[in-house]
Steps between C-alpha positions, in 0.01 A plus 500: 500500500155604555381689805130729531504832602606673854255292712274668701632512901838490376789680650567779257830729547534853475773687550670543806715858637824306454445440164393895437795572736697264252352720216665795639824398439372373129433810497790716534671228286173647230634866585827470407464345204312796438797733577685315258275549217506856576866505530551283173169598307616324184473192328808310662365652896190396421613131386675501855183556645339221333723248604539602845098510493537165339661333736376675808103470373591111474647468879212715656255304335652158656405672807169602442449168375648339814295744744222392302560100557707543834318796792813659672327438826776347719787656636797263254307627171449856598852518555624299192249793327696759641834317395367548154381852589904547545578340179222770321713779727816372346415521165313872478815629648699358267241549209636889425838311388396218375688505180773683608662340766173374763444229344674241698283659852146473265614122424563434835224632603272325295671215587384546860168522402476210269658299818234641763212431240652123457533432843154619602268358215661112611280522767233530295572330158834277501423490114677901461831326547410412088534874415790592735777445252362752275479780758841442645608499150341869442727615780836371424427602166425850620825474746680424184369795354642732779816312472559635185312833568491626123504444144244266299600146671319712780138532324512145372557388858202730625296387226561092552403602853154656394447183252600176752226574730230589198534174307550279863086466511531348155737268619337433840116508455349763786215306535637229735674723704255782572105496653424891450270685758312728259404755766904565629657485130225757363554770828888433539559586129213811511708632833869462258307703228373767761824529643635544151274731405616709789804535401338708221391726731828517678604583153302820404599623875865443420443681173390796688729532757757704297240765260353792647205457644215680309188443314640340188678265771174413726336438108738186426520391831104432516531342128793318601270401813237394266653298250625301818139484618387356091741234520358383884116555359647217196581231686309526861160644395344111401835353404613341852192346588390361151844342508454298848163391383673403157783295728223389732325333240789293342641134584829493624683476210335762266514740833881435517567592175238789494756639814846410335359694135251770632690584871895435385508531106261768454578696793870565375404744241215657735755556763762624307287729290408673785875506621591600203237793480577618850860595381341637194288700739745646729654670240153647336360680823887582546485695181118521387459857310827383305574229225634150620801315313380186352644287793217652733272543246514162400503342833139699658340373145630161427467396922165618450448255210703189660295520777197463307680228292583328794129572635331364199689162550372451835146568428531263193657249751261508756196539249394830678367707241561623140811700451425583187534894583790477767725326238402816197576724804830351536533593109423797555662604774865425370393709179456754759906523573550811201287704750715537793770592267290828457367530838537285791128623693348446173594109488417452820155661473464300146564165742263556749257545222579256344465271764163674614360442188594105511313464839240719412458261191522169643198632740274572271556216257491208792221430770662576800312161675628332220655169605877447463538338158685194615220417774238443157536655227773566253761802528363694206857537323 
């Protein structure tokens, strides 16, 4: 199927204060996955995480993707929205507990929202009746789960759960289902990752909360503030825009798949790194003149470097730039990890350089009128 560009004069969507109101909820579901990592900073909490971020990140994008095709304008979607909106609800409250006896309330409640999204994208596209079975197939499996509430049958439920909805698009092609407005997809997904990167900041207040409040304290705080700040200077300084210019410019098909790999796949690892370095973070400002354990240690560094992982997929996927220096800053960052086990200031101070440095970098070595390389000229990696 071949299609030209957004045509000029055509209606383009943007996002709408239901769908940042539906966000909200999103993101409390984001926060306490949070608490859990910081509750169960280890390598079996933080596989929890991932599929519960999994599964989630796949449901919230069918929204975005439905908002996106589908304006809640009328009265019937806005309230099948906030039917979903419940189903979100549902499942953060039952996210804490999860794995240890929740799980049956986080099915159901993704089992509301896969129901609400269903019923409201027919009205649009009868075609998502094709992909149905595989979403009500994530939540019985996660039902399941809760059913048995513990032990390894458990992980391998949670994990077929995850993995049904990933390989589905290889199974039912995207492109016949989906027409993508570049504008909405690019702005709903930069709003997720501000929200997210909120929760950062939410993070280094929490940290605080409990120390004494003195100099050293106000000193991690601010670099706790500005490593926050690095990340948002990454990915919204060009990043956004170059991206809907990069969708703008591509048929239907190539923009499709330019949304499922840059704005689902790639955007896992981005959103979890900074999840993941949040938790990390808490505990840092929390105890900043003082050594971490390798748990927190580990989690500030290696979110840090996910995130630019994650980052460096996207730009590769939208052809946005060279990312030659994000992805040896993600190197480097996660060799960072030994220096939080000394002092926790000092690896947060070392990130914010480090990330500095990468920006400060990438400005000098690229024009900033330079043209996005997928709208004429090649990425440079």
């Amino acid at each position: 199927m071949a299609s030209s560009p957004v045509a000029a004069g055509e209606e383009v969507y943007r996002v709408t204060t239901l769908e940042l109101f539906f966000d909200l909820v999103f993101v409390f579901a984001v926060t306490q996955l949070s608490h859990v990592l910081v509750k169960e900073l280890n390598p079996l909490g933080l596989l929890q995480v991932v599929l519960m971020f999994g599964v989630l990140w796949w449901m919230y994008a069918g929204y975005a993707w439905l908002t996106n095709t589908l304006a809640p304008t009328t009265a019937a979607r806005r309230l099948l929205i906030l039917v979903g909106m419940g189903g979100f609800f549902m499942v953060a409250l039952a996210t804490p507990t999860a794995f240890k006896g929740g799980g049956v309330l986080w099915g159901i409640g993704y089992l509301v929202l896969v129901l609400a999204h269903v019923t409201l994208y027919m009205q649009g596209n009868p075609n998502i009746l094709r992909v149905l079975p595989a979403n009500l197939l994530a939540a019985v499996l996660i039902i399941s789960a809760g059913v048995l509430d513990h032990g390894a049958p458990v992980y391998v439920l949670w994990t077929l759960a995850l993995i049904v909805p990933i390989v589905q698009p290889y199974i039912v092609p995207a492109g016949g289902l989906f027409t993508i407005q570049p504008a909405h997809i690019v702005e709903r997904h930069g709003l997720l990752v501000m929200i997210t990167i909120g929760e950062s900041v939410i993070a280094v207040g929490a940290g605080a909360e409990h120390a004494h409040l003195d100099a050293g304290l106000v000193v991690a705080v601010l670099l706790g503030l500005a490593l926050a700040a690095a990340v948002w200077w990454s990915y919204f300084a060009r990043d956004d825009a170059r991206a809907e210019e990069s969708l703008t410019a591509a048929d239907d098909v190539r923009r499709t798949q330019m949304t499922m790999f840059g704005y689902f796949y790639a955007h896992i690892p981005l959103i979890v790194g900074i999840i993941v370095a949040a938790a990390g973070m808490g505990q840092a400002v929390g105890h900043a003149w003082d050594h971490l354990h390798l748990g927190p240690a580990l989690a500030l560094a290696g979110g840090i470097a996910l995130y630019l992982a994650g980052d460096v997929a996207f730009r590769r996927t939208m052809r946005i730039g060279a990312s030659r220096i994000r992805l040896a800053a993600a190197v480097v960052a996660l060799a960072l990890t030994p220096l939080g086990l000394w002092s926790a200031v000092a690896e947060i101070a070392a990130l914010v350089l480090l990330l500095t440095a990468a920006l400060a970098l990438e400005h000098v070595t690229t024009r900033p009128d330079a043209p996005a390389p997928g709208l004429g000229q090649s990425s440079g990696d």
